[in-house]
PDB file of C-alpha atoms in Angstrom:
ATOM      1  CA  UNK A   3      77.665 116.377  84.955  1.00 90.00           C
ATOM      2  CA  UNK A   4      78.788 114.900  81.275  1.00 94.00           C
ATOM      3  CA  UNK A   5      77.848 111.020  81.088  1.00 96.00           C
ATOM      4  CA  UNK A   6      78.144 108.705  78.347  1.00 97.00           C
ATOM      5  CA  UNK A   7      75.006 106.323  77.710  1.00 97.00           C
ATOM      6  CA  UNK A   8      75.878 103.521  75.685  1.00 97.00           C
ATOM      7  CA  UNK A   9      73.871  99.891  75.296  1.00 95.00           C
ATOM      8  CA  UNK A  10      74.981  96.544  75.056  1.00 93.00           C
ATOM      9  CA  UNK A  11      72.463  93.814  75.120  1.00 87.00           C
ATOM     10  CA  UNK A  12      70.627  93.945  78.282  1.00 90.00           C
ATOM     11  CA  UNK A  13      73.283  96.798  79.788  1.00 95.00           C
ATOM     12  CA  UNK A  14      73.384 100.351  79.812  1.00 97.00           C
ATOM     13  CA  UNK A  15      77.174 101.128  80.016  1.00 97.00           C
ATOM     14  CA  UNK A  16      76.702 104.984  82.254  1.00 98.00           C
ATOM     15  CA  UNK A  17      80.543 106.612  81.569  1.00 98.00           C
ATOM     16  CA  UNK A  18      81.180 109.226  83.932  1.00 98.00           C
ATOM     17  CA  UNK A  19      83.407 111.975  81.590  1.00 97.00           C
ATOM     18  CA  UNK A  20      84.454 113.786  84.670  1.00 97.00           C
ATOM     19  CA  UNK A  21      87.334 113.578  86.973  1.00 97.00           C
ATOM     20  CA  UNK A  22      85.212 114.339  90.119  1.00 97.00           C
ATOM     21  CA  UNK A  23      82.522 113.064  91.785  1.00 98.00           C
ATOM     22  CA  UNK A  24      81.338 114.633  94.652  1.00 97.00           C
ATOM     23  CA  UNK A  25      79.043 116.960  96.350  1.00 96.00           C
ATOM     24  CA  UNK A  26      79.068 119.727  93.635  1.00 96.00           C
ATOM     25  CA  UNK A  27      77.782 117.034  90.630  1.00 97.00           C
ATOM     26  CA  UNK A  28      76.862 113.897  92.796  1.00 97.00           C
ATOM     27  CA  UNK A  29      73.228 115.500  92.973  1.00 96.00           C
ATOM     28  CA  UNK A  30      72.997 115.500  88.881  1.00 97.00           C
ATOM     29  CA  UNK A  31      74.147 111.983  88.489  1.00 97.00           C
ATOM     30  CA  UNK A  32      71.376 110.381  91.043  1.00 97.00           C
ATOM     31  CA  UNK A  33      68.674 112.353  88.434  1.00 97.00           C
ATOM     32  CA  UNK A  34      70.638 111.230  85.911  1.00 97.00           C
ATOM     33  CA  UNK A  35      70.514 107.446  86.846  1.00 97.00           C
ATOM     34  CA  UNK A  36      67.120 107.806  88.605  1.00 97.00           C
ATOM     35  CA  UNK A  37      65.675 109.013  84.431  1.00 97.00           C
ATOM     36  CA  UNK A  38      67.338 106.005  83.133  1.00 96.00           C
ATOM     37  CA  UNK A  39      65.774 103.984  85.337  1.00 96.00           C
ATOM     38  CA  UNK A  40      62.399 105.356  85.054  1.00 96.00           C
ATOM     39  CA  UNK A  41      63.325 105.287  81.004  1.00 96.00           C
ATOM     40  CA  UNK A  42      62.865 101.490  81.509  1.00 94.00           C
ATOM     41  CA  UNK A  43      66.962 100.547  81.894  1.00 94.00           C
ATOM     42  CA  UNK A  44      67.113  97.957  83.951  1.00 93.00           C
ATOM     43  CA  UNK A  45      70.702  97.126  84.726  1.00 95.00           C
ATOM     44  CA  UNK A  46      73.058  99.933  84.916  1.00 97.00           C
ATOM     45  CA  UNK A  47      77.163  99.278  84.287  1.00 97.00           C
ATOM     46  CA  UNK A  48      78.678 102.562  85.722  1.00 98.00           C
ATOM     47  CA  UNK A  49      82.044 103.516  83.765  1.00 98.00           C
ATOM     48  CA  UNK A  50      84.220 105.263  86.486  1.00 98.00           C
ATOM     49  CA  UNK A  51      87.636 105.468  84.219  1.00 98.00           C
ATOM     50  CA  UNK A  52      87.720 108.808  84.490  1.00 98.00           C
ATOM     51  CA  UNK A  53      86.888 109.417  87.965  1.00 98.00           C
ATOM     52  CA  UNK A  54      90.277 110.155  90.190  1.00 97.00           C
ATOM     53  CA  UNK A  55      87.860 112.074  92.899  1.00 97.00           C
ATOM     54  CA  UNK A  56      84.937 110.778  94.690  1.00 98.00           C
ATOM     55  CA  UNK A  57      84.057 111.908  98.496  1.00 97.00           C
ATOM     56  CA  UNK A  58      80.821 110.813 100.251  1.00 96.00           C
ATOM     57  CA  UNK A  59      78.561 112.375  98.167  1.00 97.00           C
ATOM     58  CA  UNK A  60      79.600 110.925  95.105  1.00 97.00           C
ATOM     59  CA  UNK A  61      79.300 107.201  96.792  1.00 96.00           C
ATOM     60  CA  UNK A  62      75.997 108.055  98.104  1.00 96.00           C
ATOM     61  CA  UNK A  63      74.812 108.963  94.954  1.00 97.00           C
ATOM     62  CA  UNK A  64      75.912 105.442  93.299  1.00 97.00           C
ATOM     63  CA  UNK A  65      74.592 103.771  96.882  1.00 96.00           C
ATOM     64  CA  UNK A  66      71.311 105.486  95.675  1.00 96.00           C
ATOM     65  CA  UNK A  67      71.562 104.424  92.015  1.00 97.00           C
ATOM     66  CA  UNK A  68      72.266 100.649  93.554  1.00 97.00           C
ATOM     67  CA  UNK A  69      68.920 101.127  95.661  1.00 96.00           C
ATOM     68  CA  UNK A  70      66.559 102.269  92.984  1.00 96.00           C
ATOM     69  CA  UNK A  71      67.927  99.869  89.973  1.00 96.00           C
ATOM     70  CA  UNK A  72      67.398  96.770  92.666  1.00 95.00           C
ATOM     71  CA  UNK A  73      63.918  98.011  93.530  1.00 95.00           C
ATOM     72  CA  UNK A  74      62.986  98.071  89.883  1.00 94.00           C
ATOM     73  CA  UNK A  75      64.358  94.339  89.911  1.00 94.00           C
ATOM     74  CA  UNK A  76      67.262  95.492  88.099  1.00 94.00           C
ATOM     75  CA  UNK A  77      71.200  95.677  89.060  1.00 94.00           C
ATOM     76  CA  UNK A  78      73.877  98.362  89.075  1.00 96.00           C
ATOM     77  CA  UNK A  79      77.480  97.152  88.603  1.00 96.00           C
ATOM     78  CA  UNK A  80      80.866  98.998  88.621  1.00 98.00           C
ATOM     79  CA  UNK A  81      84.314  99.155  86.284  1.00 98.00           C
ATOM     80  CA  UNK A  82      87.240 100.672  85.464  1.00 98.00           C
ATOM     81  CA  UNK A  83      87.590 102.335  89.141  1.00 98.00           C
ATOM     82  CA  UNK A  84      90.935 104.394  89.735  1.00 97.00           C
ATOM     83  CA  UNK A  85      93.225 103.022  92.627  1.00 97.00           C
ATOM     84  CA  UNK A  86      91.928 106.343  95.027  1.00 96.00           C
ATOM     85  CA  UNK A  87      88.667 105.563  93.895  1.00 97.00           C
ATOM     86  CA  UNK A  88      88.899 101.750  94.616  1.00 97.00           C
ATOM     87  CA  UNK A  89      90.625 102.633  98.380  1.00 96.00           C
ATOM     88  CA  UNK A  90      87.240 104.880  99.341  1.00 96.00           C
ATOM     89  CA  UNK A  91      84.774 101.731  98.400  1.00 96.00           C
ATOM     90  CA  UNK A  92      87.435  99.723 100.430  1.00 96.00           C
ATOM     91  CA  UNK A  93      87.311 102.422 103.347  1.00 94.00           C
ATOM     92  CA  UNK A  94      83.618 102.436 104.265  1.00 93.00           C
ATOM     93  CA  UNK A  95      83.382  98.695 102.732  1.00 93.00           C
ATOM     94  CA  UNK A  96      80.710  99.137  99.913  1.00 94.00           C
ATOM     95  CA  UNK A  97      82.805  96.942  98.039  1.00 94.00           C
ATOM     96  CA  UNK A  98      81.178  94.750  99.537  1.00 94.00           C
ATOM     97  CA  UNK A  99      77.901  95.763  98.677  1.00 94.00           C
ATOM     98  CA  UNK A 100      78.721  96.648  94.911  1.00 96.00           C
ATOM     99  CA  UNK A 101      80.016  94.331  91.778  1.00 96.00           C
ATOM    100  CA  UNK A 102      83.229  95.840  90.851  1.00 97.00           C
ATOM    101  CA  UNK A 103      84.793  94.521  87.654  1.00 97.00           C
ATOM    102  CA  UNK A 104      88.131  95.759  86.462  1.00 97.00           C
ATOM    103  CA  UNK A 105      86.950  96.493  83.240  1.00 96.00           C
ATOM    104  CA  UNK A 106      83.951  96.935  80.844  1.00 95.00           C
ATOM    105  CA  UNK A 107      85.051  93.916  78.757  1.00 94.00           C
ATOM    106  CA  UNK A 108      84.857  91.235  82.040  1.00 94.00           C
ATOM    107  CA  UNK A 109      81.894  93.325  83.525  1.00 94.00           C
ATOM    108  CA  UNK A 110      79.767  92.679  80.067  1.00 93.00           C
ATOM    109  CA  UNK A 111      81.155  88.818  79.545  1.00 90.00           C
ATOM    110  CA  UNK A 112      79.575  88.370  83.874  1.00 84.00           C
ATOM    111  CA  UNK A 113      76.051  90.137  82.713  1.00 80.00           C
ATOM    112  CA  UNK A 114      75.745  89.865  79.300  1.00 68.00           C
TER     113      UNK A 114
ATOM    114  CA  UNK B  88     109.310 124.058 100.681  1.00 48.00           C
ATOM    115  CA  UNK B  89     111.833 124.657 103.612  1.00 59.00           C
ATOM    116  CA  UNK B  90     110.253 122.408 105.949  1.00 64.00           C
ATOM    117  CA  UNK B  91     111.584 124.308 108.878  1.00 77.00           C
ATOM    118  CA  UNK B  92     109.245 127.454 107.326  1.00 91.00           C
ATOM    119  CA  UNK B  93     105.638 126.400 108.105  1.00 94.00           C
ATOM    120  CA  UNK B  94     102.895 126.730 105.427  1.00 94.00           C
ATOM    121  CA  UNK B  95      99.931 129.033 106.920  1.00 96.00           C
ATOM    122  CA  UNK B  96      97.186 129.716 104.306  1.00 96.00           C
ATOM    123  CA  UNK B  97      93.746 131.439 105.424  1.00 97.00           C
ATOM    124  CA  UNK B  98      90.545 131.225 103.400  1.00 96.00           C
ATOM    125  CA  UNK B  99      87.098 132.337 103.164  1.00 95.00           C
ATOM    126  CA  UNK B 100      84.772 131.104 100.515  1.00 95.00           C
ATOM    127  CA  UNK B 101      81.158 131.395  99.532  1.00 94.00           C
ATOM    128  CA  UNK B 102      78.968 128.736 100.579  1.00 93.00           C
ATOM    129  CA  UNK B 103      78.859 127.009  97.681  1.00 94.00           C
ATOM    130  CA  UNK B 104      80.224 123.520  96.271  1.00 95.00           C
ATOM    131  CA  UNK B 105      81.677 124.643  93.461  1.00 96.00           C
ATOM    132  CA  UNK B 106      84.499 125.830  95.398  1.00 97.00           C
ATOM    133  CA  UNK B 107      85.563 122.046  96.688  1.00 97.00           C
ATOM    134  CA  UNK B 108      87.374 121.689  93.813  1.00 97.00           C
ATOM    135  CA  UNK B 109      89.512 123.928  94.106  1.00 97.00           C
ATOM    136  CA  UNK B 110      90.352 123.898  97.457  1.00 97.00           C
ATOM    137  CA  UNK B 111      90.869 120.469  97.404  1.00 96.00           C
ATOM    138  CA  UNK B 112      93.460 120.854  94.500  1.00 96.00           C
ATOM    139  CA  UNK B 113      95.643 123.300  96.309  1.00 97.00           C
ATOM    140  CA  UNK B 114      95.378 121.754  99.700  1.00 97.00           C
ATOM    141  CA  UNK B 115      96.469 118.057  97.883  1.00 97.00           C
ATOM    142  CA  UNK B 116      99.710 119.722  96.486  1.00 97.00           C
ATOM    143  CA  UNK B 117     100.620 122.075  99.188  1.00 96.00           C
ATOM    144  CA  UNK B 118     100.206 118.595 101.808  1.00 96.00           C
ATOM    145  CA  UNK B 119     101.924 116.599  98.325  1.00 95.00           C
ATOM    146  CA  UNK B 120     104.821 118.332  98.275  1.00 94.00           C
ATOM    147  CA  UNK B 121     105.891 117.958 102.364  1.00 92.00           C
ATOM    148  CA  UNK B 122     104.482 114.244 102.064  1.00 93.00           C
ATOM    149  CA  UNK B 123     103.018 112.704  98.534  1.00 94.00           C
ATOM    150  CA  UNK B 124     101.634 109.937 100.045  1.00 94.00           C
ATOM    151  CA  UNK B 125      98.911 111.931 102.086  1.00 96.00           C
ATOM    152  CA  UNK B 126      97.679 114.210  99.791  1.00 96.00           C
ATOM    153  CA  UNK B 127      94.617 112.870  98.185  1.00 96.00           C
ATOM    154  CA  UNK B 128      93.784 111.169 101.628  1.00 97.00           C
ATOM    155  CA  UNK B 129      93.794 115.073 102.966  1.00 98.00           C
ATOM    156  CA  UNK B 130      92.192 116.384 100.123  1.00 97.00           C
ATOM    157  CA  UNK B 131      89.217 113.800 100.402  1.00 98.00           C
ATOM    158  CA  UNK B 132      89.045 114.748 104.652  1.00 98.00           C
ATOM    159  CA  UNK B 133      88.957 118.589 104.059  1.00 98.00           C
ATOM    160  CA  UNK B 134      86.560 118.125 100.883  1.00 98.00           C
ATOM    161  CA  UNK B 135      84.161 116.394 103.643  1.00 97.00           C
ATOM    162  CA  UNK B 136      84.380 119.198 106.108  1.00 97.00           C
ATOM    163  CA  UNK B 137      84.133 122.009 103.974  1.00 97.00           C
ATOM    164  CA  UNK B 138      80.829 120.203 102.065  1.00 96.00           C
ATOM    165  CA  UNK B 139      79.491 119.735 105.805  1.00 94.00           C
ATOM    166  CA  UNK B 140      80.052 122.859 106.453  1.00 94.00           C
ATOM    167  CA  UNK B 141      78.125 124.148 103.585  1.00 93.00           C
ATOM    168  CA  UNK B 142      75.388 121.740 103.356  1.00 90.00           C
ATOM    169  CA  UNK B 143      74.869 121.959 107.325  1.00 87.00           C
ATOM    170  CA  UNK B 144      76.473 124.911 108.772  1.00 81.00           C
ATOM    171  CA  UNK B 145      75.556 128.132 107.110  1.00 77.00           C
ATOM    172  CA  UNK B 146      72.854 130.151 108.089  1.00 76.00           C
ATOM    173  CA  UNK B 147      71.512 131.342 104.587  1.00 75.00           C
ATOM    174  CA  UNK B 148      73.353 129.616 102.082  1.00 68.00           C
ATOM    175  CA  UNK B 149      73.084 132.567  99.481  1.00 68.00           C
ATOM    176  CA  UNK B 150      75.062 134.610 101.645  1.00 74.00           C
ATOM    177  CA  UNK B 151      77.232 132.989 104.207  1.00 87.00           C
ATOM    178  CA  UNK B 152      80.654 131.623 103.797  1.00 93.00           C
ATOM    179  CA  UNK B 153      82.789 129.059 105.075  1.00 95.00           C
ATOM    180  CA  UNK B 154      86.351 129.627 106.826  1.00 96.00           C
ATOM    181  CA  UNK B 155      89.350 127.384 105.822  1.00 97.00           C
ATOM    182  CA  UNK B 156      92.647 127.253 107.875  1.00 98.00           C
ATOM    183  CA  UNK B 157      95.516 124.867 106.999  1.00 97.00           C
ATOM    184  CA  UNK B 158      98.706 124.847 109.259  1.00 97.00           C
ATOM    185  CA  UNK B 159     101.103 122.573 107.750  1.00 96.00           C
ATOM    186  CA  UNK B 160     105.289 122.022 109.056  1.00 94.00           C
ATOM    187  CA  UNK B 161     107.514 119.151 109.062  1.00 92.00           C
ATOM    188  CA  UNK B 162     105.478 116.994 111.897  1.00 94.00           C
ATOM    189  CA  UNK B 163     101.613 117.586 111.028  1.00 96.00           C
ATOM    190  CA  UNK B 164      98.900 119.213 108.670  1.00 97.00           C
ATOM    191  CA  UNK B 165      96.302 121.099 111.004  1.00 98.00           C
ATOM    192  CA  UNK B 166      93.019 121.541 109.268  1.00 98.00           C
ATOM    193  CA  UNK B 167      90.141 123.872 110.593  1.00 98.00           C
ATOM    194  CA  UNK B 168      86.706 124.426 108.880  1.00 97.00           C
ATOM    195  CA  UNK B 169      84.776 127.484 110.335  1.00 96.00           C
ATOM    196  CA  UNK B 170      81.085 127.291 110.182  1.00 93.00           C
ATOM    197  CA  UNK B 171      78.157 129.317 111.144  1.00 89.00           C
ATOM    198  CA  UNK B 172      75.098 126.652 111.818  1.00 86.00           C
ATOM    199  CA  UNK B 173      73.458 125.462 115.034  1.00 86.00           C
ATOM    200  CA  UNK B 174      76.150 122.724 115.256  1.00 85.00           C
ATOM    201  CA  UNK B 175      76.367 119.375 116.376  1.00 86.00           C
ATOM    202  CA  UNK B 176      78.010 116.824 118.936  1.00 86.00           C
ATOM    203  CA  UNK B 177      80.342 114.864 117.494  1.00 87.00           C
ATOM    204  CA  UNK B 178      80.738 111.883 119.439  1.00 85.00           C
ATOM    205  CA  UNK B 179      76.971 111.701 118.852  1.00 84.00           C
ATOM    206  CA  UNK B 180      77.239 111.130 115.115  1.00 83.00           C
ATOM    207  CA  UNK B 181      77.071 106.822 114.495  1.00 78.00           C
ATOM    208  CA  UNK B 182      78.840 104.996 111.738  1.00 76.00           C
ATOM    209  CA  UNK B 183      76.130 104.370 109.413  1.00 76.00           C
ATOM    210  CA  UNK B 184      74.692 101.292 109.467  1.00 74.00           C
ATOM    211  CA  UNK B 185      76.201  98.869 106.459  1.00 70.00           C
ATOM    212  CA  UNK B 186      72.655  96.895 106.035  1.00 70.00           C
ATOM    213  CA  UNK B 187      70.812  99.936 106.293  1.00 75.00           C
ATOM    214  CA  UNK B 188      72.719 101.094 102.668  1.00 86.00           C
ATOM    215  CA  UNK B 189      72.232 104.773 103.454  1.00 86.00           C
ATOM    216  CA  UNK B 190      73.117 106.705 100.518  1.00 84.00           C
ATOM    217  CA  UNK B 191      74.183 109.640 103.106  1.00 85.00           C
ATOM    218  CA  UNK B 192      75.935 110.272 106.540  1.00 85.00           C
ATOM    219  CA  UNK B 193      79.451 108.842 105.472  1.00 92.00           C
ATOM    220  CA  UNK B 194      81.595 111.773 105.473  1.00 94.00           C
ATOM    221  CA  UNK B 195      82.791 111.680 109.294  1.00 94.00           C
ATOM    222  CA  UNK B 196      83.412 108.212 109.252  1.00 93.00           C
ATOM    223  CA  UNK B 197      85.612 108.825 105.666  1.00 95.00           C
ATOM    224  CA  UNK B 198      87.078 111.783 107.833  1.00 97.00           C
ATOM    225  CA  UNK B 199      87.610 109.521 110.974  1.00 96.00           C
ATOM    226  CA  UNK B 200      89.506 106.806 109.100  1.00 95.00           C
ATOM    227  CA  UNK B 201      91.746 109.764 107.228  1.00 97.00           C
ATOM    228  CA  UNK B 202      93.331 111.888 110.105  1.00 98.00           C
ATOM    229  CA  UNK B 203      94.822 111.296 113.538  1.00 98.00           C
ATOM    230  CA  UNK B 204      92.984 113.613 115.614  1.00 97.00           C
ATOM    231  CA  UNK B 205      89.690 114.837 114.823  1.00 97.00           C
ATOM    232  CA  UNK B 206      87.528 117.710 117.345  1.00 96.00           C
ATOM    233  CA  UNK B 207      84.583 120.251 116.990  1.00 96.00           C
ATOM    234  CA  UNK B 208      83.395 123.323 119.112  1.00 94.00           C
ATOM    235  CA  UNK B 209      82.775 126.470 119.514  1.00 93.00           C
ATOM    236  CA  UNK B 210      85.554 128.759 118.701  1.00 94.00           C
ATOM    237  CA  UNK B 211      85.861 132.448 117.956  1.00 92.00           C
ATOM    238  CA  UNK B 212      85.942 131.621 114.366  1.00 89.00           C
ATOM    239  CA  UNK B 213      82.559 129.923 114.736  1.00 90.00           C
ATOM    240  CA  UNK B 214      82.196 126.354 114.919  1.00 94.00           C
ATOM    241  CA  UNK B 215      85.643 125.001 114.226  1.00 96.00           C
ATOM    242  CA  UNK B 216      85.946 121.124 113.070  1.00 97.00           C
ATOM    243  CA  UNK B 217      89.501 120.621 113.272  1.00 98.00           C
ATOM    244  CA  UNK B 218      91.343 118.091 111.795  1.00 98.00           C
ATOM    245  CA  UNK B 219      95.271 116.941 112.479  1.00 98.00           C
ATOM    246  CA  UNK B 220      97.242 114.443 110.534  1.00 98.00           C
ATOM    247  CA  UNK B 221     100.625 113.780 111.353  1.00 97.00           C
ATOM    248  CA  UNK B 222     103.407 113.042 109.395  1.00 94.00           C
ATOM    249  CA  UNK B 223     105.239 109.464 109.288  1.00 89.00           C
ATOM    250  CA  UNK B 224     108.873 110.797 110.601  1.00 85.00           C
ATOM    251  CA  UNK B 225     110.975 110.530 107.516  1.00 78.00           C
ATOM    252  CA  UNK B 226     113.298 107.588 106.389  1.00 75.00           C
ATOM    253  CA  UNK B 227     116.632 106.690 108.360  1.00 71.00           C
ATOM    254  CA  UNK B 228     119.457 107.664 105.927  1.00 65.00           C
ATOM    255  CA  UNK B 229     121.150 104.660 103.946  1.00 68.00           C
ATOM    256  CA  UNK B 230     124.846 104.669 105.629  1.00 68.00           C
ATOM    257  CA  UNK B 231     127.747 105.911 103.696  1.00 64.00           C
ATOM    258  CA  UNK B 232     130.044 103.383 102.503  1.00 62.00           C
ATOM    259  CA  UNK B 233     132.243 105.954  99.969  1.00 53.00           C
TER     260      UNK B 233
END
């Protein structure tokens, strides 16, 4: 799983540099976000540009990253999602549950 | 693709996730090519079956496989995943619970909302989840005014 950790301010931007997500890397990312975390990052921005793929596993591993950043009083947002990517959130409704901004530019003027 | 000649494919695979990739990739175009629209759609339902299959059907995971058949002609793709485990009943398995925020247990209802008929049972193959989506009959032709 290649990521991308950048910081802005009070957000670390997470950019996913692969074109899947799902059960054979989903696993890597939760660790992945679940160090961050634990690193003391507090609000994760999740960079999904890349991503054309993502089956259950890959949203349950973002569902997870949602659960732990909000337990540590924190927040975990989503951008740049792929129109695929976008109909699977729509399918089983977490868009709902997530912030989804079109872009990192309007996701870091909403939490910056 | 004539799509009077049907597409038949067969596979076996280790059961391992590195595979889905793959699979998924070749089962998008061959669908993609008889119907564009419904090719990632069937690539995401079979990616969920096959992963099912590996995380929850194999005996020993070092050393079992997982079967794949695809059927596809000009009305339907038929999709069957083999597996070996203890199995389960399908009309058992609940759509997970949206306040409960379970970061598991979505792939049937993903599966569900992707195909037209969707079964699993005993078969000689193993336990066969098998999956049909059928085509949207094709466009009236535009009439011929030359």
């Amino acid at each position: 799983m290649n990521i991308t950790v950048t910081q802005q301010d009070k957000v670390t931007i997470v950019a996913i540099d692969e074109k899947r997500l799902d059960a054979n890397n989903s696993g890597e990312l939760k660790s992945q976000m679940i160090d961050l975390l634990q690193s003391g990052q507090r609000n994760l921005l999740i960079d999904l540009e890349h991503v054309t793929f993502i089956d259950s596993s890959g949203i349950g591993a973002l569902v997870s990253g949602f659960k732990n950043a909000t337990a540590g009083g924190g927040k975990l947002f989503l951008c740049n999602l792929q129109q695929q990517v976008q109909s699977i959130f729509e399918l089983t409704r977490l868009n709902r549950v997530f912030d989804i901004f079109a872009d990192r530019e309007s996701a870091l003027q909403k939490l910056g | 693709m004539s799509e009077q000649t049907p597409v038949i494919m067969h596979m076996q695979i280790p059961s391992d996730t590195k595979y889905l990739a793959a699979i998924g990739s070749l089962v998008e175009a061959l669908v993609g090519i008889r119907e564009p629209s419904l090719g990632f759609s069937l690539q995401l339902a079979l990616t969920e079956a096959v992963a099912n299959a590996i995380k929850h059907g194999t005996r020993s995971p070092a050393t079992d496989d997982v079967g794949i058949d695809l059927f596809l002609d000009a009305q339907a793709v038929r999709m069957r995943v083999h597996d070996h485990g203890p199995g389960f009943d399908l009309e058992s398995v609940e759509v997970p619970d949206e306040d409960e925020l379970s970061d598991h247990g979505r792939g049937l209802q993903i599966i569900r909302a992707l195909v037209d008929s969707l079964s699993y049972g005993p078969t000689p193959a193993g336990n066969t989840l098998e999956m049909i989506k059928f085509f949207p009959p094709p466009a009236a032709a535009e009439p011929d005014d030359s």
